[in-house]
CSV table of C-alpha atoms and ligand atoms in Angstrom, one decimal:
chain,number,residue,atom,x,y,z
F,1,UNK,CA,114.1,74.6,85.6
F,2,UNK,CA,117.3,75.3,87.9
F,3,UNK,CA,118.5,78.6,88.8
F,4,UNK,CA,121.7,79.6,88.3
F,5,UNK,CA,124.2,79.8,91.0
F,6,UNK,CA,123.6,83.8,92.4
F,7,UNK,CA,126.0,84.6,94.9
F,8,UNK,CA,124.8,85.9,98.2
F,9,UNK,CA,126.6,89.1,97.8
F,10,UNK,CA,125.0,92.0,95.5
F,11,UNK,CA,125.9,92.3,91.9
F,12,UNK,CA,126.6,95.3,90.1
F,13,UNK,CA,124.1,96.7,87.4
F,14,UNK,CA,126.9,95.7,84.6
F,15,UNK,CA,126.9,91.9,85.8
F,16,UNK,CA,122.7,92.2,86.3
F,17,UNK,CA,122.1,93.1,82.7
F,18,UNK,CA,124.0,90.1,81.2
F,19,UNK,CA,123.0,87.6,84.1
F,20,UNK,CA,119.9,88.8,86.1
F,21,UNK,CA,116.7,86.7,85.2
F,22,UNK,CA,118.8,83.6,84.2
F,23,UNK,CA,116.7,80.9,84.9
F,24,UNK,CA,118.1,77.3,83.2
F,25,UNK,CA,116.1,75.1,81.4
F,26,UNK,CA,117.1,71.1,82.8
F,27,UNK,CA,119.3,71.1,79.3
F,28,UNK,CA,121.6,73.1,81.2
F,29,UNK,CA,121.7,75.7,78.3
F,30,UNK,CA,124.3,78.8,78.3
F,31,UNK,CA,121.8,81.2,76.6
F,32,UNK,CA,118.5,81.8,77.6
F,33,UNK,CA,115.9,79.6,76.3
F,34,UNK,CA,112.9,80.6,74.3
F,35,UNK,CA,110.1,79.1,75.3
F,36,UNK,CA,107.3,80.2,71.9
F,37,UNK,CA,104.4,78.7,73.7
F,38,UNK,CA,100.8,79.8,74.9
F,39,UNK,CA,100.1,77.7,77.0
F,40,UNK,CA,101.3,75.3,80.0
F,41,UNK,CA,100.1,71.7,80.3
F,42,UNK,CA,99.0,70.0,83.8
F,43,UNK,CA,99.6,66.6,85.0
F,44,UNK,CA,95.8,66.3,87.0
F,45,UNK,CA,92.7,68.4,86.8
F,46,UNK,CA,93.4,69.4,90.6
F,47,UNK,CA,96.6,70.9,89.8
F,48,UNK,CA,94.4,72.6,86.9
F,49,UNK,CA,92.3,73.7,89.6
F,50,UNK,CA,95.0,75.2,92.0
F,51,UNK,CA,96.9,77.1,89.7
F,52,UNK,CA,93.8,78.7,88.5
F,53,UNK,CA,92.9,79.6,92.7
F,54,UNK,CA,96.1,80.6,93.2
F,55,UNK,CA,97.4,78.4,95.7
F,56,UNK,CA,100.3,77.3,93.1
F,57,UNK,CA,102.1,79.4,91.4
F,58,UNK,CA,103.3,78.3,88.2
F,59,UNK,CA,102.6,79.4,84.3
F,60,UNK,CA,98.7,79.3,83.1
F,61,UNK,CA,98.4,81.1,79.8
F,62,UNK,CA,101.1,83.3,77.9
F,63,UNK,CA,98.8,86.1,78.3
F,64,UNK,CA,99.8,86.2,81.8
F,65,UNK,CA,103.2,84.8,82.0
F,66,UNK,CA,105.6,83.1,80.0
F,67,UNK,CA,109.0,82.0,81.0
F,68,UNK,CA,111.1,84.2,78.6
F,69,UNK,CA,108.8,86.8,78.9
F,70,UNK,CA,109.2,87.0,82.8
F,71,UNK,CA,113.0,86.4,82.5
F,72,UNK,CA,113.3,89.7,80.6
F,73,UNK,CA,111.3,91.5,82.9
F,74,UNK,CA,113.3,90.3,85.9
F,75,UNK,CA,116.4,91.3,84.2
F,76,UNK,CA,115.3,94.4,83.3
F,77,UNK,CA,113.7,94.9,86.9
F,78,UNK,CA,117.8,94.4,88.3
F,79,UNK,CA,118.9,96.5,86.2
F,80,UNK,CA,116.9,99.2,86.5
F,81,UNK,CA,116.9,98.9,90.4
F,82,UNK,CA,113.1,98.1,90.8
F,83,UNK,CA,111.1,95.7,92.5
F,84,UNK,CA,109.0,94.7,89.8
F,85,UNK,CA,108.6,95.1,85.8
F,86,UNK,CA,105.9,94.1,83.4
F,87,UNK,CA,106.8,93.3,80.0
F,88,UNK,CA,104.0,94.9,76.8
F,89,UNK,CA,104.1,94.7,73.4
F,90,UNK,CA,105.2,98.1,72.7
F,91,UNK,CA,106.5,101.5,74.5
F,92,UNK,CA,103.0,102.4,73.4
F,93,UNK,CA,101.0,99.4,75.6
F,94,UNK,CA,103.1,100.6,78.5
F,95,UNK,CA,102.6,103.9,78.7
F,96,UNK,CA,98.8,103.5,78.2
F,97,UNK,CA,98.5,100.4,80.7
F,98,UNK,CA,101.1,102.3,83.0
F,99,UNK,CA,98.4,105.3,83.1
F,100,UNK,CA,94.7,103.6,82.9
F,101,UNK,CA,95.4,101.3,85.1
F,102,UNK,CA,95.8,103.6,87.5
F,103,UNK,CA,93.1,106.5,87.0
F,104,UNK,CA,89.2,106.8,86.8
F,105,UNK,CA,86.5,109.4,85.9
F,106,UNK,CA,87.2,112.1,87.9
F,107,UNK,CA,90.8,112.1,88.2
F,108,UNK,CA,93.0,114.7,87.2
F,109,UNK,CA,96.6,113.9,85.3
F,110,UNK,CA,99.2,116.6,84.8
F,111,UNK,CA,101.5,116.0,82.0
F,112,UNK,CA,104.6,117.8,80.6
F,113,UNK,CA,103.8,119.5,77.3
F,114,UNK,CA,106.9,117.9,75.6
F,115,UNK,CA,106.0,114.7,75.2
F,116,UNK,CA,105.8,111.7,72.1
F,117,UNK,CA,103.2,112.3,69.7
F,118,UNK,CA,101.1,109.1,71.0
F,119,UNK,CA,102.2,109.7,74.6
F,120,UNK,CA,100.4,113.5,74.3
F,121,UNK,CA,97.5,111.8,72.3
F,122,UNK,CA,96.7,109.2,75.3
F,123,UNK,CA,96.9,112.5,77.6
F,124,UNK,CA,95.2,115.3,75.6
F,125,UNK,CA,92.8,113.2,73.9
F,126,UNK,CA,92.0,109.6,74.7
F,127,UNK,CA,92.1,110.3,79.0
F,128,UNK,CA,89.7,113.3,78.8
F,129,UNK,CA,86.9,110.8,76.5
F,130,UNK,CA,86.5,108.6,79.8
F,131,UNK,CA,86.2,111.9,82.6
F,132,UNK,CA,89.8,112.7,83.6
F,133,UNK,CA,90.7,115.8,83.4
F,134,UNK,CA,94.5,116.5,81.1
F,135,UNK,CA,96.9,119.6,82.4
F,136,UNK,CA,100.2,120.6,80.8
F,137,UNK,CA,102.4,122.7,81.9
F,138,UNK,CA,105.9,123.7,80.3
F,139,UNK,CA,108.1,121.2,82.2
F,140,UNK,CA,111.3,123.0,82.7
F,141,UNK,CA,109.4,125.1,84.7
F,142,UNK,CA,108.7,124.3,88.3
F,143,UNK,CA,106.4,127.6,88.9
F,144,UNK,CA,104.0,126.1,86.9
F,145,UNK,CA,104.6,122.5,87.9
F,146,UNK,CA,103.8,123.8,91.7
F,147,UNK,CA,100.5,126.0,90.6
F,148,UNK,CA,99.0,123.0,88.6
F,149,UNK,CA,100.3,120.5,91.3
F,150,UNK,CA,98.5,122.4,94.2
F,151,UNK,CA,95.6,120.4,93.5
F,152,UNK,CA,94.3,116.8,94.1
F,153,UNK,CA,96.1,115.0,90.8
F,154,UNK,CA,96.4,111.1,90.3
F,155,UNK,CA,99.2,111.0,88.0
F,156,UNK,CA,101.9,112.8,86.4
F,157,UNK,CA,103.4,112.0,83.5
F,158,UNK,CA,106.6,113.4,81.5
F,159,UNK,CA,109.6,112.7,79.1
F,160,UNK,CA,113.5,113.8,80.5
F,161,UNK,CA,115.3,114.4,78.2
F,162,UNK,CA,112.3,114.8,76.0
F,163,UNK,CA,111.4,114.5,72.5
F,164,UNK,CA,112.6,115.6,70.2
F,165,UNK,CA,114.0,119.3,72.1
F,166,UNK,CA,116.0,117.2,74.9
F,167,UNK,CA,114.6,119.5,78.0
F,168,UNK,CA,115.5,118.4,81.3
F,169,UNK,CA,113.0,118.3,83.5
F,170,UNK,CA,114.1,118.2,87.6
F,171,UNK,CA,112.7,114.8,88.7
F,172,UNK,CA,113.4,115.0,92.5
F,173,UNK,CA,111.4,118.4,92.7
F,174,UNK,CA,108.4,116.9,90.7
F,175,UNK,CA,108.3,113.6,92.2
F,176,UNK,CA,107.8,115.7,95.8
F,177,UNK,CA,105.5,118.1,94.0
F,178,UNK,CA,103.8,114.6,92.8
F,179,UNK,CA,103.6,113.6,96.2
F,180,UNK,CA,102.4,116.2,98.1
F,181,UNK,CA,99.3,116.6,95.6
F,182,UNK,CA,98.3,112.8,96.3
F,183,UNK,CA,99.4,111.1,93.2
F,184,UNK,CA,102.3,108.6,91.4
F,185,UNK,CA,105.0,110.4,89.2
F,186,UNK,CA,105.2,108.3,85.9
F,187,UNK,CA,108.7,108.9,84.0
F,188,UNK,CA,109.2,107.7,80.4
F,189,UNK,CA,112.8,106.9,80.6
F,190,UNK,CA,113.3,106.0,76.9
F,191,UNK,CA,115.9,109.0,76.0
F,192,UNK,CA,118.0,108.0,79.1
F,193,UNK,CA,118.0,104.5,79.3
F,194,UNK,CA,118.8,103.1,82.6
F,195,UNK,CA,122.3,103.2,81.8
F,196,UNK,CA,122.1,107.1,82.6
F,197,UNK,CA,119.4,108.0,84.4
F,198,UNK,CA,117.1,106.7,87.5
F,199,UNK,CA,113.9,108.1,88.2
F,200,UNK,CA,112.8,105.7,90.6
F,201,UNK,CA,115.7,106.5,92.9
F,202,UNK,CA,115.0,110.5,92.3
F,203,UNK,CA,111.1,110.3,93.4
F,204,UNK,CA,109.4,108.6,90.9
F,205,UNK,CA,107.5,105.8,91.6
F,206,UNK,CA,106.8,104.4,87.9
F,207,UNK,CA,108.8,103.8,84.9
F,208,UNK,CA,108.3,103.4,81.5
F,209,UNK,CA,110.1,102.0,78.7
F,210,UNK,CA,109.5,101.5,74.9
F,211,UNK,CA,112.4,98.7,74.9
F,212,UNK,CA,112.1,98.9,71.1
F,213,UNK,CA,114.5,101.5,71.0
F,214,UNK,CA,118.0,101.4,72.7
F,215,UNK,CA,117.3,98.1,75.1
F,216,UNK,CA,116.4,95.8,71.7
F,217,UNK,CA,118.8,98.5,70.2
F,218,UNK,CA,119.3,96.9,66.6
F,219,UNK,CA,116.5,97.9,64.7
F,220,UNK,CA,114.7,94.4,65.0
F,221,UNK,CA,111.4,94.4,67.0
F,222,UNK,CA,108.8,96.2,69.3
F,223,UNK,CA,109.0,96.4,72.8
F,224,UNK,CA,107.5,98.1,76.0
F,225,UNK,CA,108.1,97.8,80.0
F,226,UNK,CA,106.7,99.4,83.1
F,227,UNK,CA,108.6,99.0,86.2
F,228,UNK,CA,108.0,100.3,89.6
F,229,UNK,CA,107.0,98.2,93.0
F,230,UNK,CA,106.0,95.0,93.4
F,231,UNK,CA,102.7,96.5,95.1
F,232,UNK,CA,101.9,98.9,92.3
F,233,UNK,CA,103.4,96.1,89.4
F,234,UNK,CA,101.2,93.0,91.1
F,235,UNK,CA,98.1,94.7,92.3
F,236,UNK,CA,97.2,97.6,90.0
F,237,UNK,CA,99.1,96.8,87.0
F,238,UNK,CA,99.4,93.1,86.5
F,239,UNK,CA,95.1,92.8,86.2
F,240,UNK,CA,95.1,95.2,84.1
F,241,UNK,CA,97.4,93.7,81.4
F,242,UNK,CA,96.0,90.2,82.4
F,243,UNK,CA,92.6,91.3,81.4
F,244,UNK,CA,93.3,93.8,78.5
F,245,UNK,CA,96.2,91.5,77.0
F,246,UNK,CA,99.0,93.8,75.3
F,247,UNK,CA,101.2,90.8,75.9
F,248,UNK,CA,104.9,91.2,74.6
F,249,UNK,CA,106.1,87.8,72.4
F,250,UNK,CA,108.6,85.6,73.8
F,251,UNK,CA,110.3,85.8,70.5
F,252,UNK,CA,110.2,89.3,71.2
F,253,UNK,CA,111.3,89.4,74.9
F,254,UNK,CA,114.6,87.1,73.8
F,255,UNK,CA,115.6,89.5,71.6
F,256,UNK,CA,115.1,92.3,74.1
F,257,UNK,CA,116.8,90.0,77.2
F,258,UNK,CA,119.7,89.4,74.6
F,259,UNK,CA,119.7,93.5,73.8
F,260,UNK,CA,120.4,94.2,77.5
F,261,UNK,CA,123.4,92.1,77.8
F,262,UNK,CA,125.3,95.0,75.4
F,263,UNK,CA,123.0,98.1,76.8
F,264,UNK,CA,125.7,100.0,78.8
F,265,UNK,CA,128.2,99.3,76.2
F,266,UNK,CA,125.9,100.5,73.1
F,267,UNK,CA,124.6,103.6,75.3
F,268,UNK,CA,128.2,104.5,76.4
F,269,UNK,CA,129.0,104.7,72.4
F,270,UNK,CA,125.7,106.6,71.7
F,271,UNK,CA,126.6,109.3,74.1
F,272,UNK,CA,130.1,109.3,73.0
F,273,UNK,CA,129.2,109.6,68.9
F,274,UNK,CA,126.2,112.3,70.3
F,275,UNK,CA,128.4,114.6,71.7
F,276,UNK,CA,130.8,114.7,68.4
F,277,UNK,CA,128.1,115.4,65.9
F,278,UNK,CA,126.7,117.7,68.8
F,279,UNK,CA,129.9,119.8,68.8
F,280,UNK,CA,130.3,119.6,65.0
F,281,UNK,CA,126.7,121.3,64.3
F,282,UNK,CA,127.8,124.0,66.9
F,283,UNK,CA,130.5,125.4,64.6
F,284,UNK,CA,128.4,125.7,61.7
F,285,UNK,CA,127.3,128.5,60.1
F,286,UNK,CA,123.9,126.7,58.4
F,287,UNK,CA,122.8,125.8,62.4
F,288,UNK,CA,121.0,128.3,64.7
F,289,UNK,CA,120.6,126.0,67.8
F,290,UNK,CA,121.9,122.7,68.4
F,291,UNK,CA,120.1,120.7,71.5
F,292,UNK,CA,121.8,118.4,73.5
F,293,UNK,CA,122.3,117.9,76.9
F,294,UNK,CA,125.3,118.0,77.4
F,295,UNK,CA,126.4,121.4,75.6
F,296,UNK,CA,127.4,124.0,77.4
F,297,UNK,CA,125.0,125.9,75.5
F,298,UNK,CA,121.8,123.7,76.8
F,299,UNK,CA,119.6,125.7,78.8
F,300,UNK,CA,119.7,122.5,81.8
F,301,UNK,CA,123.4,121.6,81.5
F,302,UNK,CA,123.6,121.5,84.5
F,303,UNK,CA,120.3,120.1,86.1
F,304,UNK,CA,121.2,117.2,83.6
F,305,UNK,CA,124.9,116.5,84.6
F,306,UNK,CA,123.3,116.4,88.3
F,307,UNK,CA,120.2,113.7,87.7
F,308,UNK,CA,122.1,111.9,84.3
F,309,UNK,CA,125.4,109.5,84.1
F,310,UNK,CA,125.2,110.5,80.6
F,311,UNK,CA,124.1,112.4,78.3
F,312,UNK,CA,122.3,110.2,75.2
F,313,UNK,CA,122.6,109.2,72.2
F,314,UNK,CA,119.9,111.7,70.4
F,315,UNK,CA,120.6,115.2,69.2
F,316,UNK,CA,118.2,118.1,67.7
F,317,UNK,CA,119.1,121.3,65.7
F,318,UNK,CA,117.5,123.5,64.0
F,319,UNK,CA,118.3,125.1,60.8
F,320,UNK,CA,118.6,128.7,59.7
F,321,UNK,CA,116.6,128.3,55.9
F,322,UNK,CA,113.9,126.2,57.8
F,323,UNK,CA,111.7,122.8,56.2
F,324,UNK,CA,113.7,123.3,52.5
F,325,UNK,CA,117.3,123.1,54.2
F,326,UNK,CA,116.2,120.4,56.4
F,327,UNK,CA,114.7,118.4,53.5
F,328,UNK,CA,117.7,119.2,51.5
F,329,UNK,CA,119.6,117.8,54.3
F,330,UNK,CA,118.2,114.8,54.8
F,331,UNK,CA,117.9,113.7,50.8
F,332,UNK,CA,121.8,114.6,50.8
F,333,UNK,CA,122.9,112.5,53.3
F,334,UNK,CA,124.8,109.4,52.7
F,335,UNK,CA,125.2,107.0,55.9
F,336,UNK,CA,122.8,108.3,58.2
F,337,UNK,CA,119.0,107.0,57.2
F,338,UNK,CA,115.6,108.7,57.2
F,339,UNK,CA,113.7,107.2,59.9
F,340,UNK,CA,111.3,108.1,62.4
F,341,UNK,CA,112.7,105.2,64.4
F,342,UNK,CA,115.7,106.1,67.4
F,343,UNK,CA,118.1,104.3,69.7
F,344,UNK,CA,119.2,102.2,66.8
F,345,UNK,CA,122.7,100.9,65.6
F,346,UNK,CA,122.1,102.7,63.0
F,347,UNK,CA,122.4,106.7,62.8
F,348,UNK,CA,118.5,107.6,62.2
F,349,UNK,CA,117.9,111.4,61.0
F,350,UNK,CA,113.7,112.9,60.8
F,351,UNK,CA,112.1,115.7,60.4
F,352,UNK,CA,109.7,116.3,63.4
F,353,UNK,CA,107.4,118.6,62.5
F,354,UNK,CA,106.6,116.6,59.6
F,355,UNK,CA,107.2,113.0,60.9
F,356,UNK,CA,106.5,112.7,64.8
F,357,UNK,CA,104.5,115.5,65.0
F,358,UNK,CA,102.5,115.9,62.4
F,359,UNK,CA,99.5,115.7,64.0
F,360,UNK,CA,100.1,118.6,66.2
F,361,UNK,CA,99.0,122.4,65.1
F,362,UNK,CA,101.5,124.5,64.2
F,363,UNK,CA,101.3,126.8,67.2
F,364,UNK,CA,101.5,123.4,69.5
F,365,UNK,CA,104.9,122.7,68.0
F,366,UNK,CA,105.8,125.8,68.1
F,367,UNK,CA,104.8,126.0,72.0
F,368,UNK,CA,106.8,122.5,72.3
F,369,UNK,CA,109.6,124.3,70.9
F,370,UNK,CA,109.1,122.0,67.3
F,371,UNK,CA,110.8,124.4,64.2
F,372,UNK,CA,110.3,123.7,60.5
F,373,UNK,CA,113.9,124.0,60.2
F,374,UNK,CA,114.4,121.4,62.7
F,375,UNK,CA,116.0,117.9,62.8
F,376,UNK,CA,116.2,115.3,65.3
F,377,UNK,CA,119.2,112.7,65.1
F,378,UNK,CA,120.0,109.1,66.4
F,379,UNK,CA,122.8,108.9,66.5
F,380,UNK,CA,123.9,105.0,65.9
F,381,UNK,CA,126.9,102.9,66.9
F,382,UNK,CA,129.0,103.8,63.8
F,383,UNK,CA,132.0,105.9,63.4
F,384,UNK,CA,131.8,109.2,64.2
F,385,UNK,CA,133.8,110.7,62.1
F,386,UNK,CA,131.9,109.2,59.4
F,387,UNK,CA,129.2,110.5,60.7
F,388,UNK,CA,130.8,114.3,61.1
F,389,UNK,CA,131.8,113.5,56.9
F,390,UNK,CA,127.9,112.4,56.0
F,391,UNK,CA,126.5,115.6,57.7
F,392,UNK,CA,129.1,118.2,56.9
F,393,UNK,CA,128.6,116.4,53.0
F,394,UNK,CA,125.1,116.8,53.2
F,395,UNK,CA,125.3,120.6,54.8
F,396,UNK,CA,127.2,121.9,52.1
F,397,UNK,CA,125.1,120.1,49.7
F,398,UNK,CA,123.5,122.7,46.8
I,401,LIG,C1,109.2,105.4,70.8
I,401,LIG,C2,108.7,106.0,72.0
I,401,LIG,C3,107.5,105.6,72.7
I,401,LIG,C4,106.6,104.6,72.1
I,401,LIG,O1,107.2,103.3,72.0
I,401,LIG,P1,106.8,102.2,70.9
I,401,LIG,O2,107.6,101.1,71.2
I,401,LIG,O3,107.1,102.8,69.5
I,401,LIG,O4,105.3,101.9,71.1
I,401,LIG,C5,107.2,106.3,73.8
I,401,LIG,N1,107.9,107.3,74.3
I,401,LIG,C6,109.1,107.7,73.8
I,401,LIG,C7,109.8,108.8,74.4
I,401,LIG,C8,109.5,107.1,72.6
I,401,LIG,O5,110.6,107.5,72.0
């Protein structure tokens, strides 16, 4: 393999997404090569031998490391400003290996109570099975954030902006909160991107992706990344995933390296088409609340326009005749789909309560904020005025 010619001088995020990681193949190729393979051959049984003692560094097993795999994750790693990424099958492996790789019996987490169905399933029920100990709090509120943080805690974990009710949560003042109780703040960053919002330069010291959504962005495969430093990425993380294996395809991680060339430009037109629809469901008469960030009307405007570039691309609202409008809704609609799935070209609509959240009691979406008469938006890469048409259609649908 050569490298490619990197200037000495730093490049920009913009330049890093489309050229970070690029690591030639000797056919001197202009895309990045995708190397489908398991394993890695060796020309003696000593050099067998030394890559297996760790005196040469090279590719073993594709369990470990693969050469489109790690290109992804170094790209992703520059863009995102970190020292290190790993690369998982799914948002889901990440978050999981991002968090058990870390704690023991004994430990104490403290999570924010709006989180991802699975994401509050690993917390609430799978960390508690093995002896550590699951807190919540509401996390727009630092009060309780301090009162459960004034204890010994290994980890934190939340969602800003959070799904599917977009609250902000202050990462500077949790990350030092995180601190001072002993433990690593982990932030899944999967509504922001890292187009529009850092955690790790805020406080937090882990990141987590599910790069299915807006980094693969096009609907096509599954995806996951944790990023942070190299010391917590090599020595707590990387045996962990060695040993347990949710190992992301190379086919996979092409299509995800390939997805961050375009990620600014497809989140900039997210945001953009978000805040149109956003303003549209404001000025009708069918919609008690419309979420999004960056309304006015959202209760952390402005904690959001000081720790975000942007904004998103995902919107909620909730409406006044509850489950039968919202079902009525989404059966009128033309353009935008019913799907569970976000950060998509395509506009995705779903009913949380029935869909994402299912599993939850009532009075737990109700605490998360979850209505009947609520609906949670993607909103894609298309036109939005086409967009404003389908849903206006679809509201005054009989
Ligand atoms: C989708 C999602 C996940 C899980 O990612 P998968 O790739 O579906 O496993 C985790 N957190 C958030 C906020 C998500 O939107």
């Amino acid at each position: 393999m050569t490298d490619c010619d990197t200037p000495k001088r730093p490049l920009r995020p913009r330049t890093l997404q489309v050229r970070a990681g690029l690591n030639r193949s000797n056919f001197s190729e202009t895309s990045e090569a995708l190397f489908m393979t398991s394993g890695y051959v060796y020309g003696s049984a000593a050099e067998a031998e030394a890559s297996f003692d760790g005196s040469l560094d090279r590719m073993v097993y594709s369990r470990f490391k693969n050469p489109t795999v790690a290109a992804f994750e170094e790209r992703l790693a520059a863009v995102e400003g970190a020292e290190a990424c790993r690369a998982t099958a799914s948002g889901m492996a990440a978050v999981h290996a991002a968090l058990v790789c870390q704690l023991k019996a004994g430990d104490r987490v403290v999570a924010a109570r709006a989180l991802f169905g699975s994401c509050q399933w690993i917390i609430a029920d799978l960390l508690p099975r093995f002896g550590i100990e699951a807190v919540f709090v509401d996390g727009t509120d630092l009060a309780q954030w301090e009162a459960a943080l004034s204890q010994p805690t290994a980890a934190v974990f939340l969602e800003t902006p959070s799904n599917p009710t977009l609250e902000i949560i202050d990462l500077a003042a949790v990350a030092e909160l995180t601190h001072r109780a002993g433990g690593r703040l982990v932030v899944d960053n999967v509504f922001a991107t890292p187009v529009l919002q850092s955690p790790l330069a805020l406080g937090a010291d882990v990141v987590v992706y599910s790069a299915t959504k807006h980094i693969d962005g096009q609907g096509r495969c599954l995806g996951g990344a944790v990023l942070g430093s190299a010391a917590f990425c090599n020595d707590v993380l990387a045996p962990y995933l060695r040993h347990t294996g949710p190992a992301l395809s190379p086919f996979n991680a092409w299509l995800l390296l390939k997805g961050l060339e375009t990620l600014d430009l497809r989140v900039e037109r997210h945001a953009a088409n978000a805040m149109k629809v956003a303003r549209f469901l404001e000025t009708r008469p069918e919609v008690a609340r419309v979420l999004y960030p960056g309304l006015e009307s959202h209760p952390q405007h402005d904690l959001a326009k000081r720790q975000m570039k942007g904004f998103g691309g995902i919107v909620a609202f909730e409406l006044k005749q509850g489950k039968a409008a919202a079902y009525r809704l989404l059966d009128a609609l033309q353009v935008i789909d019913i799907s569970n799935n976000l950060g998509d070209a395509k506009s995705l609509a779903c009913h949380p309560w029935t869909t994402t959240h299912q599993r939850l009691a009532a009075e737990a979406k109700l605490a998360m904020g979850i209505g009947e008469g609520m609906l949670r938006l993607s909103v894609g890469l298309e036109d939005a005025d086409d967009l404003v048409d389908d849903l206006a259609a679809a509201l005054g649908a009989p």
